Amino acid sequence: MGRVVLVTGVSRDLGLRFAREIATDPAVDRVIGVDIVPPRGDTTGVDFIRADIRNPVIAKVIVKEEVDTVVHMSVIATPGGVGGRATMKELNVIGTMQLLAACQRAPGLRNLVVKSTTTVYGASSRDPAMFTEDMDPKRTPSSGYSRDAYEVEGYVRGFARRRPDVRVAMLRAANIIGPDVQSPITHYFKLPVLPQVMGFDPRLQFLHVDDLMAVMRFATLSEGAVGTVNVAGDGVIMLSQAARRLGRTSLPLPPFAVAGLGSLLRRGGLADFSPEQVAFLTYGRGVDTSRMRDDWEFEPSHTTASAFADFARTLPPGIHAPGNVASADHVLAGLAHQLARGDARG
């Protein structure tokens, strides 16, 4: 019989897309998708079970459905869609703890695949040119998505020690980009004007969404995919290069003003500017992918530059959305007003 694969986070686009794609593989017998709300869109080939991974009932699902492979994709990056930061942390960290506890008690489990993120490395002025998997962040993440991912990875490593009979693969994916990807970084590049920290031109590294699907499939089905690996397209591009390729105008601002503008953009619903996003757009980040190529023998089909080009081709040059110009002008005018009053520092 083929694999029985359980995929978490199928109410979100990436989780559902992966569940549908892995269901078409001849090595897979069944795919079970779990989440707290039903997925939107086509669920062909996926058996959806409404379950909260924060609840111990997930252990019964894994045992009852005879799951041998768990793919954890429900660590979320933004609090907006789940009701706030407290709920986001509970879903990410407590949810992962309960899922791993369920996996611990599942005698038939043989494979665990976890989608993590290069955000665990942070972004600071002390960073190396390229992070390898054996490096720790120069500053331990203290909040937000990066902190959640950092804690999740710790729990996964603990599980791997307790269940050496289970093959564990953890993928630290660079920022995902592609024509249909909705994320903080794609929302940023869709702004009519790109706010940029004055005096900085960060290096950016991307992973095309098609390559994410391919490497997740590889990690799920290949016995040789073991351990933690950085996953990203080859090369980097500078933020200034990205702006030029999009036909966008950059707006250089001092750091405190970028943070103030980020708060206004969040309230205006234009982009999600977390402190970690501001740090990334200040210092950038690069990761070494030698282990992905040498140990896993996986090669992405897109470089960072070609992944960004595929995303950019879906956007008209210059002002991306004419209907947003007034909103953008309003946001910038509001920032100017706050700066004049000295409120932006708060």
JSON list of N, CA, C and O in Angstrom, two decimals, residues 7 19 28 30 83 89 99 136 167 175 210 217 223 234 244 263 270 306 339 346:
[
{"chain": "A", "resi": 7, "resn": "VAL", "atom": "N", "xyz": [-1.72, 16.34, 6.11]},
{"chain": "A", "resi": 7, "resn": "VAL", "atom": "CA", "xyz": [-1.18, 17.68, 5.88]},
{"chain": "A", "resi": 7, "resn": "VAL", "atom": "C", "xyz": [-1.94, 18.66, 6.76]},
{"chain": "A", "resi": 7, "resn": "VAL", "atom": "O", "xyz": [-3.18, 18.73, 6.70]},
{"chain": "A", "resi": 19, "resn": "ALA", "atom": "N", "xyz": [-1.33, 19.68, -0.56]},
{"chain": "A", "resi": 19, "resn": "ALA", "atom": "CA", "xyz": [-2.13, 18.48, -0.33]},
{"chain": "A", "resi": 19, "resn": "ALA", "atom": "C", "xyz": [-2.69, 17.94, -1.65]},
{"chain": "A", "resi": 19, "resn": "ALA", "atom": "O", "xyz": [-2.68, 16.73, -1.89]},
{"chain": "A", "resi": 28, "resn": "VAL", "atom": "N", "xyz": [1.45, 7.66, -3.18]},
{"chain": "A", "resi": 28, "resn": "VAL", "atom": "CA", "xyz": [0.57, 8.07, -2.08]},
{"chain": "A", "resi": 28, "resn": "VAL", "atom": "C", "xyz": [-0.80, 7.44, -2.27]},
{"chain": "A", "resi": 28, "resn": "VAL", "atom": "O", "xyz": [-1.41, 7.54, -3.34]},
{"chain": "A", "resi": 30, "resn": "ARG", "atom": "N", "xyz": [-3.47, 7.82, 0.23]},
{"chain": "A", "resi": 30, "resn": "ARG", "atom": "CA", "xyz": [-4.49, 8.76, 0.71]},
{"chain": "A", "resi": 30, "resn": "ARG", "atom": "C", "xyz": [-3.81, 10.02, 1.23]},
{"chain": "A", "resi": 30, "resn": "ARG", "atom": "O", "xyz": [-2.69, 9.97, 1.75]},
{"chain": "A", "resi": 83, "resn": "GLY", "atom": "N", "xyz": [-6.99, 36.67, 14.18]},
{"chain": "A", "resi": 83, "resn": "GLY", "atom": "CA", "xyz": [-7.52, 37.38, 15.34]},
{"chain": "A", "resi": 83, "resn": "GLY", "atom": "C", "xyz": [-6.52, 37.99, 16.28]},
{"chain": "A", "resi": 83, "resn": "GLY", "atom": "O", "xyz": [-6.88, 38.38, 17.40]},
{"chain": "A", "resi": 89, "resn": "LYS", "atom": "N", "xyz": [0.29, 32.96, 18.09]},
{"chain": "A", "resi": 89, "resn": "LYS", "atom": "CA", "xyz": [1.31, 32.22, 18.85]},
{"chain": "A", "resi": 89, "resn": "LYS", "atom": "C", "xyz": [0.75, 30.90, 19.37]},
{"chain": "A", "resi": 89, "resn": "LYS", "atom": "O", "xyz": [1.43, 29.87, 19.33]},
{"chain": "A", "resi": 99, "resn": "LEU", "atom": "N", "xyz": [0.62, 18.62, 18.23]},
{"chain": "A", "resi": 99, "resn": "LEU", "atom": "CA", "xyz": [0.80, 17.75, 17.06]},
{"chain": "A", "resi": 99, "resn": "LEU", "atom": "C", "xyz": [1.95, 16.77, 17.28]},
{"chain": "A", "resi": 99, "resn": "LEU", "atom": "O", "xyz": [1.85, 15.57, 17.00]},
{"chain": "A", "resi": 136, "resn": "ASP", "atom": "N", "xyz": [23.54, 29.77, 14.47]},
{"chain": "A", "resi": 136, "resn": "ASP", "atom": "CA", "xyz": [22.43, 30.33, 15.23]},
{"chain": "A", "resi": 136, "resn": "ASP", "atom": "C", "xyz": [22.25, 31.80, 14.86]},
{"chain": "A", "resi": 136, "resn": "ASP", "atom": "O", "xyz": [23.18, 32.44, 14.38]},
{"chain": "A", "resi": 167, "resn": "ARG", "atom": "N", "xyz": [11.72, 9.35, 10.42]},
{"chain": "A", "resi": 167, "resn": "ARG", "atom": "CA", "xyz": [12.54, 10.22, 9.57]},
{"chain": "A", "resi": 167, "resn": "ARG", "atom": "C", "xyz": [11.98, 11.65, 9.67]},
{"chain": "A", "resi": 167, "resn": "ARG", "atom": "O", "xyz": [10.80, 11.88, 9.38]},
{"chain": "A", "resi": 175, "resn": "ASN", "atom": "N", "xyz": [11.85, 33.48, 1.66]},
{"chain": "A", "resi": 175, "resn": "ASN", "atom": "CA", "xyz": [10.57, 34.11, 1.36]},
{"chain": "A", "resi": 175, "resn": "ASN", "atom": "C", "xyz": [9.96, 33.54, 0.08]},
{"chain": "A", "resi": 175, "resn": "ASN", "atom": "O", "xyz": [10.59, 33.56, -0.98]},
{"chain": "A", "resi": 210, "resn": "ASP", "atom": "N", "xyz": [6.52, 27.24, -6.91]},
{"chain": "A", "resi": 210, "resn": "ASP", "atom": "CA", "xyz": [6.59, 25.93, -7.58]},
{"chain": "A", "resi": 210, "resn": "ASP", "atom": "C", "xyz": [7.73, 25.08, -7.01]},
{"chain": "A", "resi": 210, "resn": "ASP", "atom": "O", "xyz": [7.60, 23.86, -6.86]},
{"chain": "A", "resi": 217, "resn": "ARG", "atom": "N", "xyz": [7.41, 17.96, -1.78]},
{"chain": "A", "resi": 217, "resn": "ARG", "atom": "CA", "xyz": [7.10, 16.62, -2.29]},
{"chain": "A", "resi": 217, "resn": "ARG", "atom": "C", "xyz": [8.32, 15.70, -2.13]},
{"chain": "A", "resi": 217, "resn": "ARG", "atom": "O", "xyz": [8.19, 14.55, -1.69]},
{"chain": "A", "resi": 223, "resn": "GLU", "atom": "N", "xyz": [13.42, 8.96, 1.13]},
{"chain": "A", "resi": 223, "resn": "GLU", "atom": "CA", "xyz": [14.03, 8.49, 2.37]},
{"chain": "A", "resi": 223, "resn": "GLU", "atom": "C", "xyz": [15.35, 9.21, 2.65]},
{"chain": "A", "resi": 223, "resn": "GLU", "atom": "O", "xyz": [15.82, 9.25, 3.79]},
{"chain": "A", "resi": 234, "resn": "ASP", "atom": "N", "xyz": [18.95, 30.16, -6.15]},
{"chain": "A", "resi": 234, "resn": "ASP", "atom": "CA", "xyz": [20.35, 30.59, -6.21]},
{"chain": "A", "resi": 234, "resn": "ASP", "atom": "C", "xyz": [20.44, 32.10, -6.35]},
{"chain": "A", "resi": 234, "resn": "ASP", "atom": "O", "xyz": [19.66, 32.71, -7.07]},
{"chain": "A", "resi": 244, "resn": "ARG", "atom": "N", "xyz": [13.49, 48.67, -9.22]},
{"chain": "A", "resi": 244, "resn": "ARG", "atom": "CA", "xyz": [13.64, 49.07, -10.63]},
{"chain": "A", "resi": 244, "resn": "ARG", "atom": "C", "xyz": [12.94, 48.08, -11.56]},
{"chain": "A", "resi": 244, "resn": "ARG", "atom": "O", "xyz": [12.31, 48.47, -12.54]},
{"chain": "A", "resi": 263, "resn": "SER", "atom": "N", "xyz": [3.07, 50.95, 10.62]},
{"chain": "A", "resi": 263, "resn": "SER", "atom": "CA", "xyz": [1.87, 50.92, 11.46]},
{"chain": "A", "resi": 263, "resn": "SER", "atom": "C", "xyz": [0.67, 51.47, 10.70]},
{"chain": "A", "resi": 263, "resn": "SER", "atom": "O", "xyz": [-0.44, 50.91, 10.76]},
{"chain": "A", "resi": 270, "resn": "LEU", "atom": "N", "xyz": [-3.08, 47.83, 3.74]},
{"chain": "A", "resi": 270, "resn": "LEU", "atom": "CA", "xyz": [-2.29, 47.76, 2.52]},
{"chain": "A", "resi": 270, "resn": "LEU", "atom": "C", "xyz": [-1.15, 46.75, 2.61]},
{"chain": "A", "resi": 270, "resn": "LEU", "atom": "O", "xyz": [-0.76, 46.16, 1.60]},
{"chain": "A", "resi": 306, "resn": "SER", "atom": "N", "xyz": [14.98, 34.81, -11.18]},
{"chain": "A", "resi": 306, "resn": "SER", "atom": "CA", "xyz": [13.91, 34.35, -12.07]},
{"chain": "A", "resi": 306, "resn": "SER", "atom": "C", "xyz": [12.60, 34.17, -11.31]},
{"chain": "A", "resi": 306, "resn": "SER", "atom": "O", "xyz": [11.51, 34.36, -11.86]},
{"chain": "A", "resi": 339, "resn": "LEU", "atom": "N", "xyz": [4.76, 62.86, 11.58]},
{"chain": "A", "resi": 339, "resn": "LEU", "atom": "CA", "xyz": [6.15, 63.28, 11.72]},
{"chain": "A", "resi": 339, "resn": "LEU", "atom": "C", "xyz": [6.24, 64.73, 12.15]},
{"chain": "A", "resi": 339, "resn": "LEU", "atom": "O", "xyz": [7.07, 65.12, 12.98]},
{"chain": "A", "resi": 346, "resn": "GLY", "atom": "N", "xyz": [6.56, 57.17, 18.39]},
{"chain": "A", "resi": 346, "resn": "GLY", "atom": "CA", "xyz": [5.84, 56.27, 19.28]},
{"chain": "A", "resi": 346, "resn": "GLY", "atom": "C", "xyz": [5.24, 55.11, 18.55]},
{"chain": "A", "resi": 346, "resn": "GLY", "atom": "O", "xyz": [4.74, 54.23, 19.18]}
]
